mmCIF file of C-alpha atoms and ligand atoms in Angstrom:
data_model
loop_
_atom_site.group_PDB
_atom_site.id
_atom_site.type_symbol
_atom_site.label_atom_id
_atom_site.label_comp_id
_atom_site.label_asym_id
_atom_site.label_seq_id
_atom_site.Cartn_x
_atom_site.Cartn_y
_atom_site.Cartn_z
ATOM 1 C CA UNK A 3 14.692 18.208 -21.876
ATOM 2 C CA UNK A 4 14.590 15.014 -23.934
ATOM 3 C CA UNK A 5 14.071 11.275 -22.444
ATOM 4 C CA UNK A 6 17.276 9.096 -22.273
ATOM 5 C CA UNK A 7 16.764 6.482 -24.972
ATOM 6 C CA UNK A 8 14.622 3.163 -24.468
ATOM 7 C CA UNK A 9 13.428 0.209 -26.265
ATOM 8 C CA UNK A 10 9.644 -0.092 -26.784
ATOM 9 C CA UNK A 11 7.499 -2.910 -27.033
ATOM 10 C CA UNK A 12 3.666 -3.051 -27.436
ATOM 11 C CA UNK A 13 2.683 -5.901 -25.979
ATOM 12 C CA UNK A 14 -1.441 -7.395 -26.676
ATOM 13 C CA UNK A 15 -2.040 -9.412 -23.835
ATOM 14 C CA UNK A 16 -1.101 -9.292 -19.797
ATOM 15 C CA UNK A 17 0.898 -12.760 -20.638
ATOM 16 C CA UNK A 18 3.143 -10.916 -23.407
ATOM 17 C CA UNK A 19 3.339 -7.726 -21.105
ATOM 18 C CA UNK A 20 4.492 -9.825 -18.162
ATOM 19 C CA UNK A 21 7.208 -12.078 -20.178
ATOM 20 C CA UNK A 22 8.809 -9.042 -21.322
ATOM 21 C CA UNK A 23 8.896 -7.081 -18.045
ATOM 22 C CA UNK A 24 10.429 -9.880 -16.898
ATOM 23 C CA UNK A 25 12.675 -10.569 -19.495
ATOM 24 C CA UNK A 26 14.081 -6.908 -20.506
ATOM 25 C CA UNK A 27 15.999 -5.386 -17.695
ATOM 26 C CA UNK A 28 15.624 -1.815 -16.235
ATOM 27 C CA UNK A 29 11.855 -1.910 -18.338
ATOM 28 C CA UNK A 30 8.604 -0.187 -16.997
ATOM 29 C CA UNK A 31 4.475 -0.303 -18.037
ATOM 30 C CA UNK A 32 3.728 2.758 -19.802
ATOM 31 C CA UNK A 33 -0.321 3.179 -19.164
ATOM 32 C CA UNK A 34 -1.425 6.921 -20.024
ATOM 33 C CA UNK A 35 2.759 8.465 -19.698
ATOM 34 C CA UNK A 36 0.950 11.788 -17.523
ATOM 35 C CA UNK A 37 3.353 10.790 -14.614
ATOM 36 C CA UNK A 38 5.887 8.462 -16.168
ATOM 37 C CA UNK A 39 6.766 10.521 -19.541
ATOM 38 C CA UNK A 40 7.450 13.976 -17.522
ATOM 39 C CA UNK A 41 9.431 12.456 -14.880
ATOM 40 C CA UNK A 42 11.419 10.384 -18.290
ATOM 41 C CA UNK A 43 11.957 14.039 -20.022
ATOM 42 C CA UNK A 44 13.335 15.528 -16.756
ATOM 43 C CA UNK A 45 15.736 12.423 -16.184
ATOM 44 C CA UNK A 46 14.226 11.655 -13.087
ATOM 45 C CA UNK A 47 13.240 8.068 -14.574
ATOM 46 C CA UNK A 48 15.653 6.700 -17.101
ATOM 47 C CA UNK A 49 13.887 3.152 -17.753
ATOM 48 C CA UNK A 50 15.807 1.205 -20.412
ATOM 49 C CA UNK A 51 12.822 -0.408 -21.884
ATOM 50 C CA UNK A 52 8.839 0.953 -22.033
ATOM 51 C CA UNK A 53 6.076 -1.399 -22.204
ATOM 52 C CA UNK A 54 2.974 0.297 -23.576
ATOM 53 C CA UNK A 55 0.219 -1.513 -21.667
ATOM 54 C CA UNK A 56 -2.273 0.650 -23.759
ATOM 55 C CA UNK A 57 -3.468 -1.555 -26.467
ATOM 56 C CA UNK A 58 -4.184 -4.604 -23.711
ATOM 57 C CA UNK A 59 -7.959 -5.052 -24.102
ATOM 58 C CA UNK A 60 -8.248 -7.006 -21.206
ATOM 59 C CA UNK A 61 -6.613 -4.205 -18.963
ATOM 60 C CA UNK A 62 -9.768 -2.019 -19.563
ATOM 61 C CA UNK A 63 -13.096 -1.777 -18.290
ATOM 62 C CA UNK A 64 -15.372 -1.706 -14.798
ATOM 63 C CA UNK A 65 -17.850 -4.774 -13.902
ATOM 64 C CA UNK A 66 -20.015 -5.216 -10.830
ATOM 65 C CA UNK A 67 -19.082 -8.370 -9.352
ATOM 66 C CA UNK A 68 -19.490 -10.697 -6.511
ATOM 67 C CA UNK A 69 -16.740 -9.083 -4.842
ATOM 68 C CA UNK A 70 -17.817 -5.334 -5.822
ATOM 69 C CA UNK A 71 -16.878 -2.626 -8.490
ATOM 70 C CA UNK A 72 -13.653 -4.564 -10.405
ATOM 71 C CA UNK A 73 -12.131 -2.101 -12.358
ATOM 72 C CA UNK A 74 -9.213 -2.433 -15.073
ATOM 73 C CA UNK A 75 -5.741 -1.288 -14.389
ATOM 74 C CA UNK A 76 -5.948 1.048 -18.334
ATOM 75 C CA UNK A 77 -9.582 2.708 -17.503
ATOM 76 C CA UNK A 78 -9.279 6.265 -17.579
ATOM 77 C CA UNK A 79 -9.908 8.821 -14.956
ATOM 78 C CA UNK A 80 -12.761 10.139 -17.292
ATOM 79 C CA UNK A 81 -14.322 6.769 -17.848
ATOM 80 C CA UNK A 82 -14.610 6.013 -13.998
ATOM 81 C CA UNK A 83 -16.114 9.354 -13.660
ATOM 82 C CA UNK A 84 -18.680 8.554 -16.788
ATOM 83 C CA UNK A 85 -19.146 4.902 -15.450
ATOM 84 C CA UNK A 86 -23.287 4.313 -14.945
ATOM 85 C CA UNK A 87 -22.258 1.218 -12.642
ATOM 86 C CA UNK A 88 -19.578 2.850 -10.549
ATOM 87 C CA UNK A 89 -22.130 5.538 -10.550
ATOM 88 C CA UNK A 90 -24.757 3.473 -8.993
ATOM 89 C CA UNK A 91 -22.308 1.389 -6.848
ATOM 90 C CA UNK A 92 -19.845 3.720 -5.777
ATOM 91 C CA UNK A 93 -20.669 7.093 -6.560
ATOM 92 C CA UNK A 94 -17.654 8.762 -4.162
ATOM 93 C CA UNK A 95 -15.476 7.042 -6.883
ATOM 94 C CA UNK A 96 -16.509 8.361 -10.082
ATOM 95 C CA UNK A 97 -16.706 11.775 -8.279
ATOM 96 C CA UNK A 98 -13.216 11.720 -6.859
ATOM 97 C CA UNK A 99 -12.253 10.685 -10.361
ATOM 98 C CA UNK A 100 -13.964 13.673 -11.740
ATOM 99 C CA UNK A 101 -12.218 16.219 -9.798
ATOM 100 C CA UNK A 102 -8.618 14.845 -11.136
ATOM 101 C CA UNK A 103 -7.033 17.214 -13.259
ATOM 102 C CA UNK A 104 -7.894 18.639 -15.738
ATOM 103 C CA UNK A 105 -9.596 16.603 -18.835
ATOM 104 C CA UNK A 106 -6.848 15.985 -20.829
ATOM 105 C CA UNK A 107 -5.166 14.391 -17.473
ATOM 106 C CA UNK A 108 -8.517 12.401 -16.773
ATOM 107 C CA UNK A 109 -8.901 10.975 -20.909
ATOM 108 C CA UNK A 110 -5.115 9.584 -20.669
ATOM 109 C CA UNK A 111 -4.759 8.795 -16.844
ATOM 110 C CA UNK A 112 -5.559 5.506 -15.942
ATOM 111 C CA UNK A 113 -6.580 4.351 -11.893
ATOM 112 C CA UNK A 114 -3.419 1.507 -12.437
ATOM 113 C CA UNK A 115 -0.972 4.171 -13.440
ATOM 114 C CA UNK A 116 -2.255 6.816 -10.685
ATOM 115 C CA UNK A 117 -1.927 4.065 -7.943
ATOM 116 C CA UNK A 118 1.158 2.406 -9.536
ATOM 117 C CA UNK A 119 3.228 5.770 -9.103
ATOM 118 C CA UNK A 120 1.704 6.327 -5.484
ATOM 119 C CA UNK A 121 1.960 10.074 -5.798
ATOM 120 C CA UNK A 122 1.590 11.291 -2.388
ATOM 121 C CA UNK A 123 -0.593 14.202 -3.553
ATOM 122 C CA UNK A 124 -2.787 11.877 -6.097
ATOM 123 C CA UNK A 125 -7.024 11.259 -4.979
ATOM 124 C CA UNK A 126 -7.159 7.684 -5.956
ATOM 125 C CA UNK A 127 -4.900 6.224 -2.993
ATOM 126 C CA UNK A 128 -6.594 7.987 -0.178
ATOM 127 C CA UNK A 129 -10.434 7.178 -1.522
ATOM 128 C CA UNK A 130 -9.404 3.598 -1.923
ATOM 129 C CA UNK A 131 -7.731 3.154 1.505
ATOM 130 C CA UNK A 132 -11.046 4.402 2.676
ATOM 131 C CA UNK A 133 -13.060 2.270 0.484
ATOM 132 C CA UNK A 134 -10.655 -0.921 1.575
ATOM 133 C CA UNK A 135 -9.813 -1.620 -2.010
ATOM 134 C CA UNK A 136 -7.775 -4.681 -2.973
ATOM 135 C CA UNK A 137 -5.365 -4.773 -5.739
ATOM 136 C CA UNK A 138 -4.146 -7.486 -8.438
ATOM 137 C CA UNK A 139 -0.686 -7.927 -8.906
ATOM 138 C CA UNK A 140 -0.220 -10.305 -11.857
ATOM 139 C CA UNK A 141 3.267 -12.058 -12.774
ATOM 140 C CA UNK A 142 3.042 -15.686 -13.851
ATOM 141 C CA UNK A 143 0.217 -15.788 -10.846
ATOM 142 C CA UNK A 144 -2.074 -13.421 -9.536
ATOM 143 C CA UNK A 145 -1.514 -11.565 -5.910
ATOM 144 C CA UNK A 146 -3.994 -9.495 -4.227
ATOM 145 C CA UNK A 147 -2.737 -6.923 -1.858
ATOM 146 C CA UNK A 148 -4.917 -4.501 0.093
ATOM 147 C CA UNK A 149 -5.175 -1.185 -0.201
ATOM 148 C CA UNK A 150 -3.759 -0.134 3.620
ATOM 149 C CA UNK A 151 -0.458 -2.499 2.458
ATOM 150 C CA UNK A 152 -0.029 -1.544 -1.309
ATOM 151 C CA UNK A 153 1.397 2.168 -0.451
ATOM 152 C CA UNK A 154 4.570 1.899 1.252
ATOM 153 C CA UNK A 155 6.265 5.280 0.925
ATOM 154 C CA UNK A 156 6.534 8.470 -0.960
ATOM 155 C CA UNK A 157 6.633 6.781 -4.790
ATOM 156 C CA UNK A 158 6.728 3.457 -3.543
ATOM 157 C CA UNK A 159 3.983 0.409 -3.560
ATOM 158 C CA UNK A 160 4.693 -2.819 -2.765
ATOM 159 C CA UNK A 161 4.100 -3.862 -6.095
ATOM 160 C CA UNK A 162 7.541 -6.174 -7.143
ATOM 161 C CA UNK A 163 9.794 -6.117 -10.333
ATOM 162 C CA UNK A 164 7.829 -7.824 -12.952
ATOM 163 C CA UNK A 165 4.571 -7.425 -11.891
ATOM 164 C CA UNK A 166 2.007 -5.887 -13.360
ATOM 165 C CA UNK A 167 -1.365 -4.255 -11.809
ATOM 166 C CA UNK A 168 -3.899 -5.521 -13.729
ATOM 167 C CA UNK A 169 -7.567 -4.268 -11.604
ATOM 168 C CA UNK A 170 -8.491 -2.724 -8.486
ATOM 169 C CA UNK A 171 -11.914 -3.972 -6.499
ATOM 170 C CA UNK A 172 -13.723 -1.978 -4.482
ATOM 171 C CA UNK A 173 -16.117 -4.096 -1.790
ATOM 172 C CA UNK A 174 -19.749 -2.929 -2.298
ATOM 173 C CA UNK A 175 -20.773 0.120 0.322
ATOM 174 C CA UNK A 176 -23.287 -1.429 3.093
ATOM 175 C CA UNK A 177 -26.432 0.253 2.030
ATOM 176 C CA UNK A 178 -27.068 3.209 4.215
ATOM 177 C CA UNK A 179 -23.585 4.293 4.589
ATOM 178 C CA UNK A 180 -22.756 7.434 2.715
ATOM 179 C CA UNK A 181 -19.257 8.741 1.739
ATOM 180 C CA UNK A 182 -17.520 11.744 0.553
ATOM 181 C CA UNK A 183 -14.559 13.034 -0.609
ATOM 182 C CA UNK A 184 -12.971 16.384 -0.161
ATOM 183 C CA UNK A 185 -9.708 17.979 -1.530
ATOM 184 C CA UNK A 186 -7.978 21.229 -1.914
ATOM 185 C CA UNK A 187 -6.652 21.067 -4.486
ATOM 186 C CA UNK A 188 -2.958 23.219 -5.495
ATOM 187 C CA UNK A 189 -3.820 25.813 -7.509
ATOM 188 C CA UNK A 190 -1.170 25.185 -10.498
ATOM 189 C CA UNK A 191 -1.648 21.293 -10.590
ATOM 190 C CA UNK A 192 -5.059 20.256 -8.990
ATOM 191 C CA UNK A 193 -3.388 17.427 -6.936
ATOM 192 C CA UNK A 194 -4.488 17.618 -3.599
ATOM 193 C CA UNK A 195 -2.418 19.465 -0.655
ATOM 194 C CA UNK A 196 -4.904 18.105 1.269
ATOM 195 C CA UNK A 197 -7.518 15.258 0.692
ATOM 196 C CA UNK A 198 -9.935 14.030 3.193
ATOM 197 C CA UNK A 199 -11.991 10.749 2.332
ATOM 198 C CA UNK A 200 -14.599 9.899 5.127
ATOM 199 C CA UNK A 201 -17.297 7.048 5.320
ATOM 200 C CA UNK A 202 -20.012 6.806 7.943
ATOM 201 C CA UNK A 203 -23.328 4.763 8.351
ATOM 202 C CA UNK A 204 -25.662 6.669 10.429
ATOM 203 C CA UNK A 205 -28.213 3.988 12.242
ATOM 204 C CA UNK A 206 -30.580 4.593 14.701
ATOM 205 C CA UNK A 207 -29.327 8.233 15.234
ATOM 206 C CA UNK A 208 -25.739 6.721 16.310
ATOM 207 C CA UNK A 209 -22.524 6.870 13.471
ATOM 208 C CA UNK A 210 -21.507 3.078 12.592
ATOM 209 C CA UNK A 211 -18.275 1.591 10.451
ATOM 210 C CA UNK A 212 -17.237 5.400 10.621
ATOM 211 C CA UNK A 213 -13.894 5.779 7.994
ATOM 212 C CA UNK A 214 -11.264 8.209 7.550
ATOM 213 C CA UNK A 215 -8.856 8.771 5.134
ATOM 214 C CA UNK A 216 -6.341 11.929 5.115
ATOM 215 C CA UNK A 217 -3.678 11.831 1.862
ATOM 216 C CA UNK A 218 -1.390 14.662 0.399
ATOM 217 C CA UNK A 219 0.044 15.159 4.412
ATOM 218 C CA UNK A 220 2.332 12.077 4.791
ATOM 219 C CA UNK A 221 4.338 10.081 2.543
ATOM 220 C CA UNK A 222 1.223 7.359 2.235
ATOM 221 C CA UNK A 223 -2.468 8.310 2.778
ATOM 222 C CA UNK A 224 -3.487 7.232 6.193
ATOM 223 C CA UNK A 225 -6.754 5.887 8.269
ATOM 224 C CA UNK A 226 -7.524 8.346 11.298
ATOM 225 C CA UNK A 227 -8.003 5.539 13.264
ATOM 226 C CA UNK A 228 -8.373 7.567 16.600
ATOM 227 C CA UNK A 229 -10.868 10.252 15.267
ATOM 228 C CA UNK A 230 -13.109 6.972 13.911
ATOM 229 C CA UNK A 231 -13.256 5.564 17.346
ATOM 230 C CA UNK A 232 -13.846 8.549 18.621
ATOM 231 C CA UNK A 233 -17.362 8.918 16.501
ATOM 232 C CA UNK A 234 -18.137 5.374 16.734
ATOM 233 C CA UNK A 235 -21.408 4.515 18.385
ATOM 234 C CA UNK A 236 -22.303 8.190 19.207
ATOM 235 C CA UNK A 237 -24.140 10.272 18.299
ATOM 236 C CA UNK A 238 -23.412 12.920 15.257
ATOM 237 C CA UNK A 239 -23.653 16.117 17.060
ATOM 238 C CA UNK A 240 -21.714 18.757 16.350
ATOM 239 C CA UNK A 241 -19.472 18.916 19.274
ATOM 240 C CA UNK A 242 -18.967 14.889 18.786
ATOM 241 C CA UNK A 243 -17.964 15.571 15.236
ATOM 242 C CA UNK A 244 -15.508 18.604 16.472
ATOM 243 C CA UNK A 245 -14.016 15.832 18.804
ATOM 244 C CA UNK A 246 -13.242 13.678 16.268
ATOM 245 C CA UNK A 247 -12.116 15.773 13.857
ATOM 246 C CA UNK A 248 -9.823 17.063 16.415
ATOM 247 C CA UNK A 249 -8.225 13.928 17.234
ATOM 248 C CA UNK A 250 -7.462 13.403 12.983
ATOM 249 C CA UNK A 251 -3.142 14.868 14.118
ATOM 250 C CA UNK A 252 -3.175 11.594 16.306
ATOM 251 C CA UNK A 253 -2.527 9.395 12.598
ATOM 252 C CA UNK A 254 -0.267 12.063 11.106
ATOM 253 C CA UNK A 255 3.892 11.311 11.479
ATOM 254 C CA UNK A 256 6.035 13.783 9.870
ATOM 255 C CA UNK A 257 3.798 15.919 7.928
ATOM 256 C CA UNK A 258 5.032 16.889 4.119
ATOM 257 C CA UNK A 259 6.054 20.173 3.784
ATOM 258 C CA UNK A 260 6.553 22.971 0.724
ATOM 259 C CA UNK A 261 6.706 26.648 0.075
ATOM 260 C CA UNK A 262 2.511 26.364 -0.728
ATOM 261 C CA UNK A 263 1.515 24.943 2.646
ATOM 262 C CA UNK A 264 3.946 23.656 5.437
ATOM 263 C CA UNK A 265 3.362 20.466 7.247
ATOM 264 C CA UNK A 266 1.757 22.482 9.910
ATOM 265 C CA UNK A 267 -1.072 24.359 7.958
ATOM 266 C CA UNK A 268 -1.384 20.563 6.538
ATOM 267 C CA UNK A 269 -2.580 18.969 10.018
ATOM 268 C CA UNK A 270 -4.715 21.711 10.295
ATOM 269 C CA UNK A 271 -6.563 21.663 7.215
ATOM 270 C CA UNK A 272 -6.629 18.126 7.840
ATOM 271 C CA UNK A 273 -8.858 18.595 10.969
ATOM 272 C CA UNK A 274 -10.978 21.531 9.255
ATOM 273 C CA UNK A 275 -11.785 19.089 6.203
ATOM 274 C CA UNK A 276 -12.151 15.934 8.234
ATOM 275 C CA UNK A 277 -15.374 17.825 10.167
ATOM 276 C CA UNK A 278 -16.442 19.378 7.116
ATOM 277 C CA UNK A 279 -16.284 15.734 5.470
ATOM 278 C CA UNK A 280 -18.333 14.420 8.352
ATOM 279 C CA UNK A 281 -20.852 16.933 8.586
ATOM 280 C CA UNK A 282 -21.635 16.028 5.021
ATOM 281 C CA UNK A 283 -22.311 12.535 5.213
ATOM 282 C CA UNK A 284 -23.884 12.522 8.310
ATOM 283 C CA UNK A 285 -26.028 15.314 7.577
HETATM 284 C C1 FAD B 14 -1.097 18.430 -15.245
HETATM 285 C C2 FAD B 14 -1.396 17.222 -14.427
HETATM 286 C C3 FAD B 14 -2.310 17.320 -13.394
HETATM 287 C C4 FAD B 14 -2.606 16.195 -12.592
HETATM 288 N N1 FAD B 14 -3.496 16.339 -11.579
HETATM 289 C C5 FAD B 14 -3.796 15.258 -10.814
HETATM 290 C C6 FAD B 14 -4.747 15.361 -9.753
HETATM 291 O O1 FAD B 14 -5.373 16.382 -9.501
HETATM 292 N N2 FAD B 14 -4.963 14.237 -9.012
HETATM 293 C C7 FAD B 14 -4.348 13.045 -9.261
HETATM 294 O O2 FAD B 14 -4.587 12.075 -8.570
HETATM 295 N N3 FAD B 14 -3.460 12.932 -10.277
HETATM 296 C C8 FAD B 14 -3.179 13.999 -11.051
HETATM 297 N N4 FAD B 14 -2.276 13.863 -12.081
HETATM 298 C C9 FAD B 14 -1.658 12.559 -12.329
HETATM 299 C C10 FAD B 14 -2.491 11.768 -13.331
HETATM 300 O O3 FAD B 14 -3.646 11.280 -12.689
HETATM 301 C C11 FAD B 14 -1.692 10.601 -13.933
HETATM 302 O O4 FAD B 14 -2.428 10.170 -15.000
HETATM 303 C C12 FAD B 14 -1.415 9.421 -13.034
HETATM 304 O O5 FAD B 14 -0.714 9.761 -11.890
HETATM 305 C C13 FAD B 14 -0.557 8.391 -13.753
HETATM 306 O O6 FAD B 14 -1.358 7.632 -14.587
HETATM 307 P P1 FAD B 14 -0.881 7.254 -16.017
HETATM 308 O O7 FAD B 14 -1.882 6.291 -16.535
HETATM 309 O O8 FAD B 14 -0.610 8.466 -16.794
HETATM 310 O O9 FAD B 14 0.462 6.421 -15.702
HETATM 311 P P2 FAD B 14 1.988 6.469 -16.296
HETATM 312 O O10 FAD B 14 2.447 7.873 -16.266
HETATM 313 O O11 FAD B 14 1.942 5.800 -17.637
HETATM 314 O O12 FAD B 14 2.677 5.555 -15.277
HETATM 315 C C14 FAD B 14 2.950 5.990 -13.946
HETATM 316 C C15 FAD B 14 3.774 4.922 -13.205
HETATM 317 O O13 FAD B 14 3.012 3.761 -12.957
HETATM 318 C C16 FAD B 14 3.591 2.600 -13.576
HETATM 319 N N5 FAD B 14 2.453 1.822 -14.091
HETATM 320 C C17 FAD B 14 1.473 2.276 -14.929
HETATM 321 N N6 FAD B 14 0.550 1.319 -15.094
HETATM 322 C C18 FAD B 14 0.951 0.247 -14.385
HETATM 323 C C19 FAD B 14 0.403 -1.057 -14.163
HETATM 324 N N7 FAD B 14 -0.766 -1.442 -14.697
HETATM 325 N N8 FAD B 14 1.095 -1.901 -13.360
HETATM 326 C C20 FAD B 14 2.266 -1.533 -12.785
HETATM 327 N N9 FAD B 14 2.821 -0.315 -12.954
HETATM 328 C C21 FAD B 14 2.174 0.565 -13.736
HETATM 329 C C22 FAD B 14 4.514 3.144 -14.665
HETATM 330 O O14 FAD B 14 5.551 2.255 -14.974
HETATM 331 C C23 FAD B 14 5.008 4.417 -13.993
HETATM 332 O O15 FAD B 14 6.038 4.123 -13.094
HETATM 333 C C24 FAD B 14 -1.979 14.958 -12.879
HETATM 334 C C25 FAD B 14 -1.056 14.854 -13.936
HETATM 335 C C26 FAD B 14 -0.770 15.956 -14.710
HETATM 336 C C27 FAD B 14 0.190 15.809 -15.848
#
């Protein structure tokens, strides 16, 4: 099928993109078009106008800062994977970004257009609710909004008409703690039916600032909240791993469902991951 018609603009900075979000009605950022342009030829998203946030230099790149890894809305899947500093900094990033797609998906996909369209199957949102990301909204002003309040529902952020995502930060890792992240992936389309981000700092033979992260089973990606309590302050024994891995259905509300895997066989290879995930980085 063929894309309803639209006007397109190619704005060169965020102030130009802004002003014309704002001023042309019914228009949308275009960043690498891998989710928006399908979803435009099957008439599932008729926007009236594109804006082709592409060419914005200042919408590109990763620095260490201050705050941690601060990473353009426009960088590409494959240049977080390449990325020497979110190597260093943050290597469950640039891995999880290395296991998206396929390469032409990671050399056009961007990290603002992945989080932006809040697929519920997509790696990104659950390794950044783990990693307790913030986002910047820009629209006249800037607005930060963090990661466990920027995914609202299935498709949905809480990102507002008009504004634009320019970067994502990532807080620095305490040094010691070590994170992974797991997903299997669909066969046909490498998003993940399941994907299990998990974050522990073993000290003194007892798990601290233990995170969890399950995405691809609910609308949003959720912290297993009950299963980190769970681990916290023991000891990372097998059966106290099985315990918490166990208790990982406690954060999951109306599981999603399809002919590949039911909502059921979801939950469940929620729990297998989860203990998988924490033998890993406690091991
Ligand atoms: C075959 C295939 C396999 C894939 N496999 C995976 C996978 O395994 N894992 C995975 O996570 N993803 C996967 N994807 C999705 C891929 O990562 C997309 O690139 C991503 O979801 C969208 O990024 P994009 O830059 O292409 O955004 P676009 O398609 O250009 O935009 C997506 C949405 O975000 C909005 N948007 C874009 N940028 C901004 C911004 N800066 N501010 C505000 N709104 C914005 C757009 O208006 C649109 O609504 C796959 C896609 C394809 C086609």
């Amino acid at each position: 099928m063929f894309a309803a018609e639209f006007e397109y603009h190619r704005p060169k900075t965020v102030a130009e993109a802004v002003k014309l979000l704002r001023k042309v009605k019914g228009s949308r950022p275009l960043a690498g078009g891998h989710s928006l342009l399908p979803a435009m030829k099957l008439r599932l998203a008729s926007p009236a106008a594109l804006i082709d946030i592409s060419r914005i230099a200042e919408l590109s790149g990763i620095k260490s800062t201050k705050d941690g890894l601060k990473i353009g809305a426009m960088t590409t899947h494959a240049a977080i994977a390449a990325s020497a500093v979110v190597r260093k900094h943050c290597p469950v990033l640039a891995e999880t970004a290395g296991i998206i797609g396929d390469l032409q998906v990671r050399n056009r996909g961007t990290i603002g257009g992945s989080v932006a369209h809040a697929d519920p199957g997509a790696d990104y949102p659950t390794i950044l609710l783990l990693l307790d990301a913030r986002f910047t909204a820009v629209n006249g002003k800037e607005r930060q909004i963090a990661a466990e309040k920027f995914f609202v529902d299935l498709f949905t952020t809480s990102l507002k008409h008009g504004e634009l995502l320019s970067s994502v930060t990532i807080p620095s890792m305490s040094s010691g703690a070590s994170a992974v992240y797991l997903k299997h992936r669909h066969p046909a389309s490498s998003f993940a039916v399941v994907g299990v981000a998990a974050l522990v700092q073993v000290k003194k033979g007892k798990c601290a600032d233990v995170r969890i992260a399950i995405g691809g089973v609910t609308v949003t990606p959720v912290r297993a909240k009950a299963a980190e309590k769970l681990l916290t302050g023991q000891a990372p024994t097998p059966e106290n791993i099985a315990r918490a891995a166990d208790a990982v259905s406690d954060a999951i509300e109306n599981p999603l469902g399809d002919p590949y895997a039911s909502g059921e066989f979801r939950v469940h290879l929620a729990s297998v991951m989860t203990k998988r995930a924490l033998i890993q980085v406690t091991g």
